[in-house]
PDB file of C-alpha atoms and ligand atoms in Angstrom:
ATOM      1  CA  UNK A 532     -26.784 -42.761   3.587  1.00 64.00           C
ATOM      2  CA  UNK A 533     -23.490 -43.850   4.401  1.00 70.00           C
ATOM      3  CA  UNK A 534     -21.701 -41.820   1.759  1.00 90.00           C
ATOM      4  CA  UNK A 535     -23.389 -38.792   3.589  1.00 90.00           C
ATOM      5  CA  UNK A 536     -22.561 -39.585   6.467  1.00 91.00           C
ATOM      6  CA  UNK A 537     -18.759 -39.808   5.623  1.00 93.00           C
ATOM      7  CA  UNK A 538     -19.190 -35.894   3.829  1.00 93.00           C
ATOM      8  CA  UNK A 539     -20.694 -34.627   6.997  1.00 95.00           C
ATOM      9  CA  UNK A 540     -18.006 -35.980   8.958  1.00 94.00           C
ATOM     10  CA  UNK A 541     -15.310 -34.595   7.069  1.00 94.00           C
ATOM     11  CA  UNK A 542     -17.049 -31.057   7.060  1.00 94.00           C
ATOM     12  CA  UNK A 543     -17.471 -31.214  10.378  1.00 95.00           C
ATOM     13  CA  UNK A 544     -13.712 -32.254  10.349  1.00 94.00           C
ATOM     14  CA  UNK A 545     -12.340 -29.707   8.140  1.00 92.00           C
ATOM     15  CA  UNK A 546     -14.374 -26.907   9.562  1.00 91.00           C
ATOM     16  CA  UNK A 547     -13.302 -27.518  13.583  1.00 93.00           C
ATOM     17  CA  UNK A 548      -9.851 -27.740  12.311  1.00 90.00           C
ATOM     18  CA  UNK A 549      -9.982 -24.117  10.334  1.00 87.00           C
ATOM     19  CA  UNK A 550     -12.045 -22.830  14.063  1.00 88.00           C
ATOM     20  CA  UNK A 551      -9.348 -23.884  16.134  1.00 93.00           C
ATOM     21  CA  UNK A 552      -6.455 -23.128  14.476  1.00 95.00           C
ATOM     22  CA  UNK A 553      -4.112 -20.915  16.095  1.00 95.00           C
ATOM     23  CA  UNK A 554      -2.546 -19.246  13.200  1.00 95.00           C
ATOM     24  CA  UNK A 555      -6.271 -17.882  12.259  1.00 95.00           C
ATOM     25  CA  UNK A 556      -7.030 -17.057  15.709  1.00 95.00           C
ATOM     26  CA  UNK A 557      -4.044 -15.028  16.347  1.00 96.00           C
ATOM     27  CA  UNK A 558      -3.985 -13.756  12.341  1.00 96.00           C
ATOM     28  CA  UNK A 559      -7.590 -12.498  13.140  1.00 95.00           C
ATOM     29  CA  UNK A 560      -6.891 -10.780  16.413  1.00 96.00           C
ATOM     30  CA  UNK A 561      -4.037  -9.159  14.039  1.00 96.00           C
ATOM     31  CA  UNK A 562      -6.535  -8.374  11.677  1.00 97.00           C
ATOM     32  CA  UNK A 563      -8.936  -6.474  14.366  1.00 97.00           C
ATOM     33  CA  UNK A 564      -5.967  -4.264  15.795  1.00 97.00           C
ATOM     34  CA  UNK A 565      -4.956  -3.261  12.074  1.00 97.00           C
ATOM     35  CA  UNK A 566      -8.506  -2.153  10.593  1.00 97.00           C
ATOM     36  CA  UNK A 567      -8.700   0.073  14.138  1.00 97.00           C
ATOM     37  CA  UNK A 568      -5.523   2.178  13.645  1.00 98.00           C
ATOM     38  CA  UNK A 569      -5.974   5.365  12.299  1.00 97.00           C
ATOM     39  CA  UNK A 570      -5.872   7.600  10.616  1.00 97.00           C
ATOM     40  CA  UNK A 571      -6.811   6.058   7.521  1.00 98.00           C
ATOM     41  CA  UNK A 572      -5.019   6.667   3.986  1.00 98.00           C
ATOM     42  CA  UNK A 573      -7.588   9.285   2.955  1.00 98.00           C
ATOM     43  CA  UNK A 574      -7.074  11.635   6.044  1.00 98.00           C
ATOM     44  CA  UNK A 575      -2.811  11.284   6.051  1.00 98.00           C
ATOM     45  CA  UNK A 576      -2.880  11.910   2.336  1.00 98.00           C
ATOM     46  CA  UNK A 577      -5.424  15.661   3.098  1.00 98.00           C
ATOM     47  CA  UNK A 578      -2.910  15.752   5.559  1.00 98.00           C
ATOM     48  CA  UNK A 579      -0.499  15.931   3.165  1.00 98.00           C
ATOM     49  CA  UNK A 580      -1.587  17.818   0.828  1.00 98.00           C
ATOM     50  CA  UNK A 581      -3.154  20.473   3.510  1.00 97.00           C
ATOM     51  CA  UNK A 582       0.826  21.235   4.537  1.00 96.00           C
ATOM     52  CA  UNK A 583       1.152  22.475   0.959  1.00 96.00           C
ATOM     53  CA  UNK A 584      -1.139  25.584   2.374  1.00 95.00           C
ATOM     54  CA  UNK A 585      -2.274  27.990  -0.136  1.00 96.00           C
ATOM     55  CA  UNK A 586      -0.544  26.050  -2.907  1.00 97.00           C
ATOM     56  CA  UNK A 587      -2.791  24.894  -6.063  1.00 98.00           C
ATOM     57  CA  UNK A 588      -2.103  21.111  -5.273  1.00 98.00           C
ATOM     58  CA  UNK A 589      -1.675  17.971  -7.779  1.00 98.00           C
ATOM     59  CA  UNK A 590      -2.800  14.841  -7.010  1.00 98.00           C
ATOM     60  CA  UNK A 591      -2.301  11.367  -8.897  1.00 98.00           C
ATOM     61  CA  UNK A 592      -3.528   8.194  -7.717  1.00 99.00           C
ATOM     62  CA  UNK A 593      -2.150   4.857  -9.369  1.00 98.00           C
ATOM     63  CA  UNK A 594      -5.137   2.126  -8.385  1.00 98.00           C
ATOM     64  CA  UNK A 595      -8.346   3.174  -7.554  1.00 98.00           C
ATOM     65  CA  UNK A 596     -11.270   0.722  -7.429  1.00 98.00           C
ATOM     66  CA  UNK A 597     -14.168   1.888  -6.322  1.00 98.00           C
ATOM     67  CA  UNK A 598     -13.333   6.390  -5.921  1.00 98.00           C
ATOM     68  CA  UNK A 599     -15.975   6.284  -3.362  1.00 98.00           C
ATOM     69  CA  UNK A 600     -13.429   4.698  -0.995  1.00 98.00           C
ATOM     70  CA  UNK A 601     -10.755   7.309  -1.441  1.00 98.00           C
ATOM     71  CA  UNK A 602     -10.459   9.099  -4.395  1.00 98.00           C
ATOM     72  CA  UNK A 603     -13.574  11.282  -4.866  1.00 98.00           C
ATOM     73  CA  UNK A 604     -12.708  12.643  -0.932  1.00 98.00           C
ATOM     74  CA  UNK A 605      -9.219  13.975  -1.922  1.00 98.00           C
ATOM     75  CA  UNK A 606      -8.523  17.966  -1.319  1.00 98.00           C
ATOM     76  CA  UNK A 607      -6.343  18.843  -4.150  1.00 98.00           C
ATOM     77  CA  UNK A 608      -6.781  21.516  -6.707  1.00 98.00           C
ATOM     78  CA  UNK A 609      -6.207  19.206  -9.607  1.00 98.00           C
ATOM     79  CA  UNK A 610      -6.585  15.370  -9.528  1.00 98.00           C
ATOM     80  CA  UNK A 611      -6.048  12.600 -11.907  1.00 98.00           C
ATOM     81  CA  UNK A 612      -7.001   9.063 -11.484  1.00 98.00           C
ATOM     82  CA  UNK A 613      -5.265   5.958 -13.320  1.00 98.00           C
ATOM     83  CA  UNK A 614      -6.461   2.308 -12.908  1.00 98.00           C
ATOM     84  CA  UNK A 615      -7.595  -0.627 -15.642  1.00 98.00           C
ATOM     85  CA  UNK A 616     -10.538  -1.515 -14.108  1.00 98.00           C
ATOM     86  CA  UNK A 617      -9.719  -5.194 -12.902  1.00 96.00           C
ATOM     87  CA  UNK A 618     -11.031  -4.687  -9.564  1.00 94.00           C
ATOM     88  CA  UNK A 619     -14.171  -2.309 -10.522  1.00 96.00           C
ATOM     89  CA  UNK A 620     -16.151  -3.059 -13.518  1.00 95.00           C
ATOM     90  CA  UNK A 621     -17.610   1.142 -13.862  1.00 97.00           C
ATOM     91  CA  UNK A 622     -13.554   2.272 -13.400  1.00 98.00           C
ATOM     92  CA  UNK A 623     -14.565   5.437 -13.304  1.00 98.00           C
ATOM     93  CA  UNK A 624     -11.277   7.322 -13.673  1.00 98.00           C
ATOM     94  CA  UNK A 625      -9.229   9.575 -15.969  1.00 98.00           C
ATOM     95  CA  UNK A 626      -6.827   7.084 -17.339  1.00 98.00           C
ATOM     96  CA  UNK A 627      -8.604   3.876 -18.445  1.00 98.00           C
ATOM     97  CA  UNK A 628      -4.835   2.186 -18.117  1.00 98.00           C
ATOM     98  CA  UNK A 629      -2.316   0.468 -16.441  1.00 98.00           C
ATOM     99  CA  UNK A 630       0.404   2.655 -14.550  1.00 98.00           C
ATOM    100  CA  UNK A 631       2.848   1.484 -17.076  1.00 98.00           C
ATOM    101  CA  UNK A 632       0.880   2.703 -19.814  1.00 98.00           C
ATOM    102  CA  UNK A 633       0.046   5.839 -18.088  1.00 98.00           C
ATOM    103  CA  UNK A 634       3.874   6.604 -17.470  1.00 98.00           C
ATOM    104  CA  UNK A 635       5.313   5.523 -20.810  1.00 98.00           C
ATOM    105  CA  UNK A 636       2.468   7.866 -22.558  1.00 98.00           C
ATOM    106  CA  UNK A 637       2.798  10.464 -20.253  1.00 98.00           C
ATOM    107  CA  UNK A 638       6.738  10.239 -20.904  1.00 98.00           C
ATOM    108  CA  UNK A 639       5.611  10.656 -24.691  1.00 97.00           C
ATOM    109  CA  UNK A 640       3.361  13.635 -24.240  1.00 97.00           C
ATOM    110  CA  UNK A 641       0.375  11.699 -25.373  1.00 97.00           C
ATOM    111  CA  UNK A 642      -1.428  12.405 -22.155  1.00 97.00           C
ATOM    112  CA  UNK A 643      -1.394  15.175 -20.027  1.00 97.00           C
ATOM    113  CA  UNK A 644       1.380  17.344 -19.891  1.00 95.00           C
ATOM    114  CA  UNK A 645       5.416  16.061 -19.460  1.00 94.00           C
ATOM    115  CA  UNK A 646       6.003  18.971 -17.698  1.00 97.00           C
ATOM    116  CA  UNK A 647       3.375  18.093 -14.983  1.00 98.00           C
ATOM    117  CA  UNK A 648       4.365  17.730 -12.074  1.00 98.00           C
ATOM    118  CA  UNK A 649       2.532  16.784  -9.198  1.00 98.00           C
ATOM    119  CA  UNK A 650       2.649  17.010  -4.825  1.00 98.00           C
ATOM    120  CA  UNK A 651       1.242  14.045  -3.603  1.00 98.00           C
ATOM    121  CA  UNK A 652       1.167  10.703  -5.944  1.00 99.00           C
ATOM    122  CA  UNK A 653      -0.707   7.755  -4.378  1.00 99.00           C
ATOM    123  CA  UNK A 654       0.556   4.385  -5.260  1.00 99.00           C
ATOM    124  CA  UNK A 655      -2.082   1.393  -4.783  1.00 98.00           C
ATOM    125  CA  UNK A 656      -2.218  -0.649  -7.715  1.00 98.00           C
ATOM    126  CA  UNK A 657      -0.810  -4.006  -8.659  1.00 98.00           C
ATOM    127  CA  UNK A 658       0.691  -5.355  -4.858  1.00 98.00           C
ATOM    128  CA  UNK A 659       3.335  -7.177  -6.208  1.00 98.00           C
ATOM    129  CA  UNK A 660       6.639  -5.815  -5.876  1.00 98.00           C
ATOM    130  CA  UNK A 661       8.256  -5.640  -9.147  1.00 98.00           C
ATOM    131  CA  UNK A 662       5.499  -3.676 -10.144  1.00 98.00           C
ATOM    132  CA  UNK A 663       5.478  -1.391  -7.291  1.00 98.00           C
ATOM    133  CA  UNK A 664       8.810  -0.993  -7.603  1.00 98.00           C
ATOM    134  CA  UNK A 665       8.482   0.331 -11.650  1.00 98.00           C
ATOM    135  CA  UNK A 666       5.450   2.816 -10.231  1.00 98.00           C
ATOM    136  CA  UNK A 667       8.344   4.678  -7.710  1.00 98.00           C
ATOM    137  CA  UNK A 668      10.533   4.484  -9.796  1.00 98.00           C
ATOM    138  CA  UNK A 669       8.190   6.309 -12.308  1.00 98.00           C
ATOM    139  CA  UNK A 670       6.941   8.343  -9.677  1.00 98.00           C
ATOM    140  CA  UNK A 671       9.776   9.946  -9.174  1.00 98.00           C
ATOM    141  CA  UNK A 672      10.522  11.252 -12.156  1.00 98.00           C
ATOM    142  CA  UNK A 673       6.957  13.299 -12.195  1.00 98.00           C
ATOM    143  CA  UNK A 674       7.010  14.530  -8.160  1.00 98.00           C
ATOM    144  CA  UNK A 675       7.762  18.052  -6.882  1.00 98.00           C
ATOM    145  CA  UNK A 676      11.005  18.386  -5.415  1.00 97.00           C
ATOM    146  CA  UNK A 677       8.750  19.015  -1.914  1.00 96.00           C
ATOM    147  CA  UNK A 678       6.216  16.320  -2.854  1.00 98.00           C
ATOM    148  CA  UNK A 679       5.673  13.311  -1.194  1.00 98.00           C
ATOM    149  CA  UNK A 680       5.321   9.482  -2.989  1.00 98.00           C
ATOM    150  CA  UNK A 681       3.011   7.673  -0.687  1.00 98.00           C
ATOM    151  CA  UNK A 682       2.244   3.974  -0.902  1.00 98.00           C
ATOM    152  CA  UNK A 683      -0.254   1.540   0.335  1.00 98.00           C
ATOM    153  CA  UNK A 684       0.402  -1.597   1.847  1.00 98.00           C
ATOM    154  CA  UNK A 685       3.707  -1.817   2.860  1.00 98.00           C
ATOM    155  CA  UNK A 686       3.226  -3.267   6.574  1.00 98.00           C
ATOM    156  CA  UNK A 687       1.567  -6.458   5.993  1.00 98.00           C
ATOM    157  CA  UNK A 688       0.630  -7.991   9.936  1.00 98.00           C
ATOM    158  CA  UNK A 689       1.397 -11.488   9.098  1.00 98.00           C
ATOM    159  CA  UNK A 690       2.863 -13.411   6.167  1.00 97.00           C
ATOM    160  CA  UNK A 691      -0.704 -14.410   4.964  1.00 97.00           C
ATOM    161  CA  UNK A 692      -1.666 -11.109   4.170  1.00 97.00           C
ATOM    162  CA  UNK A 693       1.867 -11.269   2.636  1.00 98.00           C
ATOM    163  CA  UNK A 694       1.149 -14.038  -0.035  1.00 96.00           C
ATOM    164  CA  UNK A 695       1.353 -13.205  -3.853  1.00 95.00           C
ATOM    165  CA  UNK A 696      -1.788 -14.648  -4.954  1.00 94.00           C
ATOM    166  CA  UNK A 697      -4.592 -12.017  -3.901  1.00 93.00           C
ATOM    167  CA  UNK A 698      -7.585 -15.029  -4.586  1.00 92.00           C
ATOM    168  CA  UNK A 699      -6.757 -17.100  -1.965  1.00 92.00           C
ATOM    169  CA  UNK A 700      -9.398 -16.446   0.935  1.00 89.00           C
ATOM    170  CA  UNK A 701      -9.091 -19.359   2.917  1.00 91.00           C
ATOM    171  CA  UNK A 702      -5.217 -18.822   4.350  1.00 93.00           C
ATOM    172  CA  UNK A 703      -5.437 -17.285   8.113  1.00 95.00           C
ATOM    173  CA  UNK A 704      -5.409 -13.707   6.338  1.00 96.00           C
ATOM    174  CA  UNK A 705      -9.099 -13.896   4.755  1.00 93.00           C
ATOM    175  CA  UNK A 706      -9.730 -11.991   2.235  1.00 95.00           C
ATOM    176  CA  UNK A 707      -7.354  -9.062   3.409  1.00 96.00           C
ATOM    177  CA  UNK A 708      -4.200  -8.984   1.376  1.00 97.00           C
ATOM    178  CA  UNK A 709      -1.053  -6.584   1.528  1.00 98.00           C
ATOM    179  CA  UNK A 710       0.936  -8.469  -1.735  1.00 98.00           C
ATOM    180  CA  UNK A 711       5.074  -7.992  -1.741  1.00 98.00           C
ATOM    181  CA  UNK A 712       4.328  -4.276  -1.726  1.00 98.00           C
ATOM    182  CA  UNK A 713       6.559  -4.270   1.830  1.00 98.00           C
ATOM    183  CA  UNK A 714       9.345  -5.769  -0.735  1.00 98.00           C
ATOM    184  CA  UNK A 715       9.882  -2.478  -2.861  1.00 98.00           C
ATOM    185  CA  UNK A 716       9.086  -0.200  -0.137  1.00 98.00           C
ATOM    186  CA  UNK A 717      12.097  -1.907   1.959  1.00 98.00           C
ATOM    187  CA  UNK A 718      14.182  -2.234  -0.860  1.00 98.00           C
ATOM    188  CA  UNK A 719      13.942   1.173  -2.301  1.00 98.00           C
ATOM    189  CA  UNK A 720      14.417   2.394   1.710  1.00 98.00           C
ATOM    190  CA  UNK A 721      18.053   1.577   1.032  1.00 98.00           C
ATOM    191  CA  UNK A 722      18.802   4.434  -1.020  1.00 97.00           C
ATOM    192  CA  UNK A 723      20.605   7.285   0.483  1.00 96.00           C
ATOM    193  CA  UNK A 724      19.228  10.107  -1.675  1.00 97.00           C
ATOM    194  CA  UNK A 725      15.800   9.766  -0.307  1.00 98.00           C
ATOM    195  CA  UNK A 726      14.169  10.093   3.563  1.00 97.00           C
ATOM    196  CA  UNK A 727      11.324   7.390   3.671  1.00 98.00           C
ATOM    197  CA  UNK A 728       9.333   6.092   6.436  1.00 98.00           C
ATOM    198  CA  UNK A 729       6.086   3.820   7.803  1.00 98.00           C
ATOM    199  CA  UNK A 730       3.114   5.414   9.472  1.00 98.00           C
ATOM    200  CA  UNK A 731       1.608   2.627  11.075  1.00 98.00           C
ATOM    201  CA  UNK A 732      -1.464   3.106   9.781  1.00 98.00           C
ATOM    202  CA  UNK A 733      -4.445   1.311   7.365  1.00 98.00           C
ATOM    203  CA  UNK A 734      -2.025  -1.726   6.396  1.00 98.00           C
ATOM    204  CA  UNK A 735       1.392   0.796   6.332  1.00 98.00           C
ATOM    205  CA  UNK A 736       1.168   3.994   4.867  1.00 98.00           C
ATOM    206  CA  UNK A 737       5.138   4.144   3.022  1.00 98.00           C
ATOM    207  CA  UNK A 738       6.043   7.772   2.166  1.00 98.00           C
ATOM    208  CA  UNK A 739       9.031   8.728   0.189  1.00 98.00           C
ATOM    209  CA  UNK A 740      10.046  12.356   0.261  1.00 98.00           C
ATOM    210  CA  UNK A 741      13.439  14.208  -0.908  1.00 96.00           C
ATOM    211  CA  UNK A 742      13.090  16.643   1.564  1.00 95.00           C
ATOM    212  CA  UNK A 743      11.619  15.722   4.918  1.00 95.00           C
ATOM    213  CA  UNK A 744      14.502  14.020   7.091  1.00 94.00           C
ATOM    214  CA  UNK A 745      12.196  10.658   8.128  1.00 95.00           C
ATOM    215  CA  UNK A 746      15.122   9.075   9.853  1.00 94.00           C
ATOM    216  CA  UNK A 747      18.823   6.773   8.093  1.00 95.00           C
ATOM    217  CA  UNK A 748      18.048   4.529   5.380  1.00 97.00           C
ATOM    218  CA  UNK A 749      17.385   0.823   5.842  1.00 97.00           C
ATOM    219  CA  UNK A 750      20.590  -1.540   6.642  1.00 97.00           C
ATOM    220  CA  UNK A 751      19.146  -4.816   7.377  1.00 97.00           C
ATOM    221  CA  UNK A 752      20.538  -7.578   5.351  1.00 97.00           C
ATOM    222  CA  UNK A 753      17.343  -9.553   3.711  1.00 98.00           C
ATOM    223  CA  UNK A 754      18.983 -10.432   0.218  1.00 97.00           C
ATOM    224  CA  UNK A 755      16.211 -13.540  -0.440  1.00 98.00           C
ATOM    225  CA  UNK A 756      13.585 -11.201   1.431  1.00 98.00           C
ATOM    226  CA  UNK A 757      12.600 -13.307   4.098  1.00 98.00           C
ATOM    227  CA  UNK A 758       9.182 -12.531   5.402  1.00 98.00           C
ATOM    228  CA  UNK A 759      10.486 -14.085   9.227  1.00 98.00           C
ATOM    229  CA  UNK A 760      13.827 -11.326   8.485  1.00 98.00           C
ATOM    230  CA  UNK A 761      11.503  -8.421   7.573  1.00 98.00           C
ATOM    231  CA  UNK A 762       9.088  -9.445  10.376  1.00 98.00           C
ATOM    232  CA  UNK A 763      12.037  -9.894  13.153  1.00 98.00           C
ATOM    233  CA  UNK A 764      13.450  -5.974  11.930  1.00 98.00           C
ATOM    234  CA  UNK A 765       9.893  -4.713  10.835  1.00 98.00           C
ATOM    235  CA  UNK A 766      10.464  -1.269  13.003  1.00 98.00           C
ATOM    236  CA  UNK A 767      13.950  -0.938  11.202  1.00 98.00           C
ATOM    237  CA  UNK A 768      13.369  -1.876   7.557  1.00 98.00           C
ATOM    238  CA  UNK A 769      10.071   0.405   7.064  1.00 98.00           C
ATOM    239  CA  UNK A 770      11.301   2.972   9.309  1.00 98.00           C
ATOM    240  CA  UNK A 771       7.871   2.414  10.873  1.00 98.00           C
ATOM    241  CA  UNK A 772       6.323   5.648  12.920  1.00 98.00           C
ATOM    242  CA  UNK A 773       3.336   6.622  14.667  1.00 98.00           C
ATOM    243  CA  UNK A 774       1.056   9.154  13.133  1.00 98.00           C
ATOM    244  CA  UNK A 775       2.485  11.380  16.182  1.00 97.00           C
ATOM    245  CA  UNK A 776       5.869  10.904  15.329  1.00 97.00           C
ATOM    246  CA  UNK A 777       5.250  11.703  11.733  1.00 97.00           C
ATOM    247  CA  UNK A 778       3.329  15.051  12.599  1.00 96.00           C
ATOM    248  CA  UNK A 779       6.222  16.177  14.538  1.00 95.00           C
ATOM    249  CA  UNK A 780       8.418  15.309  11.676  1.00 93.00           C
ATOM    250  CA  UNK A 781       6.028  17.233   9.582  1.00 92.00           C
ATOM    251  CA  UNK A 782       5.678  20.281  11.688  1.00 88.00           C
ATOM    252  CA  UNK A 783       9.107  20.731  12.213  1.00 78.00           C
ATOM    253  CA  UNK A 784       9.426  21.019   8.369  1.00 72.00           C
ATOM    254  CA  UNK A 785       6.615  23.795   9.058  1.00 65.00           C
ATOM    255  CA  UNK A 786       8.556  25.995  11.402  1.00 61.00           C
TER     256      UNK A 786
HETATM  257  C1  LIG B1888      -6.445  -1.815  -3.693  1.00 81.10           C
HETATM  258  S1  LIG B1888      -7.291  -1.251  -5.089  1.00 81.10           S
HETATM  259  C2  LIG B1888      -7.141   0.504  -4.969  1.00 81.10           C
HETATM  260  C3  LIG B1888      -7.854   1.081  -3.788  1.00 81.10           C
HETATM  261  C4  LIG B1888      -7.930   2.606  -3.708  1.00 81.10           C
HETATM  262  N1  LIG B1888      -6.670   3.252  -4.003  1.00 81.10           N
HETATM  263  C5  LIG B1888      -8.392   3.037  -2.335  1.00 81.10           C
HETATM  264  O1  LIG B1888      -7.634   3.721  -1.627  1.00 81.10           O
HETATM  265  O2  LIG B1888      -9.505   2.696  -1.943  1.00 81.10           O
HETATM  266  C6  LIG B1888      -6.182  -1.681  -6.378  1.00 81.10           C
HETATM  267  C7  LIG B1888      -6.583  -1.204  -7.745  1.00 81.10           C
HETATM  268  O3  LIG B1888      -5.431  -1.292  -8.574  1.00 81.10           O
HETATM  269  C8  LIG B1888      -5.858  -1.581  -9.880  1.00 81.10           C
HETATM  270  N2  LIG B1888      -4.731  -2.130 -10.640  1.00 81.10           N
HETATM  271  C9  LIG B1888      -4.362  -3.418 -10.815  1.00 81.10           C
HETATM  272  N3  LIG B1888      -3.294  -3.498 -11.619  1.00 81.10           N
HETATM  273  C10 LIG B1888      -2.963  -2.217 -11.940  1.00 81.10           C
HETATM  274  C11 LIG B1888      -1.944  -1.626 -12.739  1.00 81.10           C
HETATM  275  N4  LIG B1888      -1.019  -2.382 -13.370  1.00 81.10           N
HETATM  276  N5  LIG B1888      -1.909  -0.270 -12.852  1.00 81.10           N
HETATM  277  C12 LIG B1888      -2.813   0.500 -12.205  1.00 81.10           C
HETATM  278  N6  LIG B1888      -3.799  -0.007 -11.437  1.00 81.10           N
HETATM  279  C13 LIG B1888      -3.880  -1.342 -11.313  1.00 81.10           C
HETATM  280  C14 LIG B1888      -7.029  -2.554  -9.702  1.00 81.10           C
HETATM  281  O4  LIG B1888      -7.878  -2.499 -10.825  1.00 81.10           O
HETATM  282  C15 LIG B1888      -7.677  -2.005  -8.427  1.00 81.10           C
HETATM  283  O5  LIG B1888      -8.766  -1.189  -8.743  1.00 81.10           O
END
């Protein structure tokens, strides 16, 4: 009896002190006001791939889980799908593979074409930013000169939906996680040879273009990547825009 007693207690414990927290109060109010921004990843990336106009289109998508959330609603001529199947136990998708595979056989001519080139490639695989920062790099070498690299993730609300391990559902962040994606985006957003920016959007929508003028290149000194550095210059080191700002960016392109 007693021994119960004591288990209830420290539930009851445990569980007031997770309920009035204020770092999961505040990181949920954070959570509310990110899953209402829109648009969402599908519509920017139709977006996208709608300012091609009567172009036949080519679409890749690194990282696809379930193609009911975003795939299988793409607009584009031609469309290939890569993603192991960690997430999504059917993984129904072209490329049974990881991205590095894909690449590295695609560089071979085993797959596909190495003369493909696509408009619109849709990074959202493995979060963590070593690995992003391979799937730009690779990226790059198989976009159209006027295509657009665009990648998920990169504007994580807190540092809890900043964490590297993805299991962990009892931090402030629940079960919504961003990874160190925001670590490649704002790394590779130092390089002068490319115009990059941040629609605030669905978690950050990064997109990398050779073309489009997005704004200067990010100077903000972060060599151990600080999450309290990136958070303090957030606006600065994604370049981060409203889907208004970005259209106007866009249309001007148009004219
Ligand atoms: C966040 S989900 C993708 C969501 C999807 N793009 C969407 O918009 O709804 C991440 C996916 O990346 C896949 N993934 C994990 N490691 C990968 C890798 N090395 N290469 C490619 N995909 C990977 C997982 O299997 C998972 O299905």
């Amino acid at each position: 009896m007693k021994n119960w007693f004591t288990k209830i207690k420290t539930y009851y414990n445990w569980g007031s002190r997770f309920l009035n927290n204020s770092y999961h109060s505040s990181t949920k109010a954070r959570i509310e006001e990110e899953i209402n921004k829109k648009p969402f990843r599908t519509e920017l990336i139709n977006y996208l791939l709608n300012s091609f106009g009567e172009k036949q289109t080519v679409y890749l998508e690194i990282g696809v889980r379930n193609p009911e959330d975003n795939f299988n609603h793409i607009n584009a001529n031609e469309k290939y799908s890569v993603d192991p199947g960690i997430e999504f136990k059917e993984n129904p998708v072209d490329f049974k593979i990881t991205s590095d595979d894909f690449f590295n056989q695609l560089k071979l001519g085993k797959i596909l074409n190495p003369a493909i080139r696509f408009d619109v490639i849709f990074i959202d695989g493995l979060h963590i930013a070593e690995q992003a920062e391979r799937d730009i790099n690779n990226s790059l070498q198989f976009i159209n000169e006027d295509g657009f690299i665009i990648l998920h993730d990169c504007n994580p609300p807190t540092e809890y939906h900043a964490r590297e391990e993805y299991c962990y559902d009892l931090s402030p962040a629940q079960k919504y996680w961003n990874g160190t994606t925001w670590k490649a985006f704002v790394n590779f957003r130092k390089r002068k040879d490319y115009f990059s920016c941040c629609v605030d959007s669905d978690w950050g929508l990064g997109i990398i273009s050779k073309k489009i003028k997005f704004g200067i290149s990010n100077k903000i000194e972060n060599n151990f990547y600080e999450y309290s550095i990136f958070n303090l210059n957030r606006k600065e080191c994604l370049n981060l825009i409203s889907f208004e700002e970005f259209n106007n960016l866009i249309i001007n392109k148009l004219m």
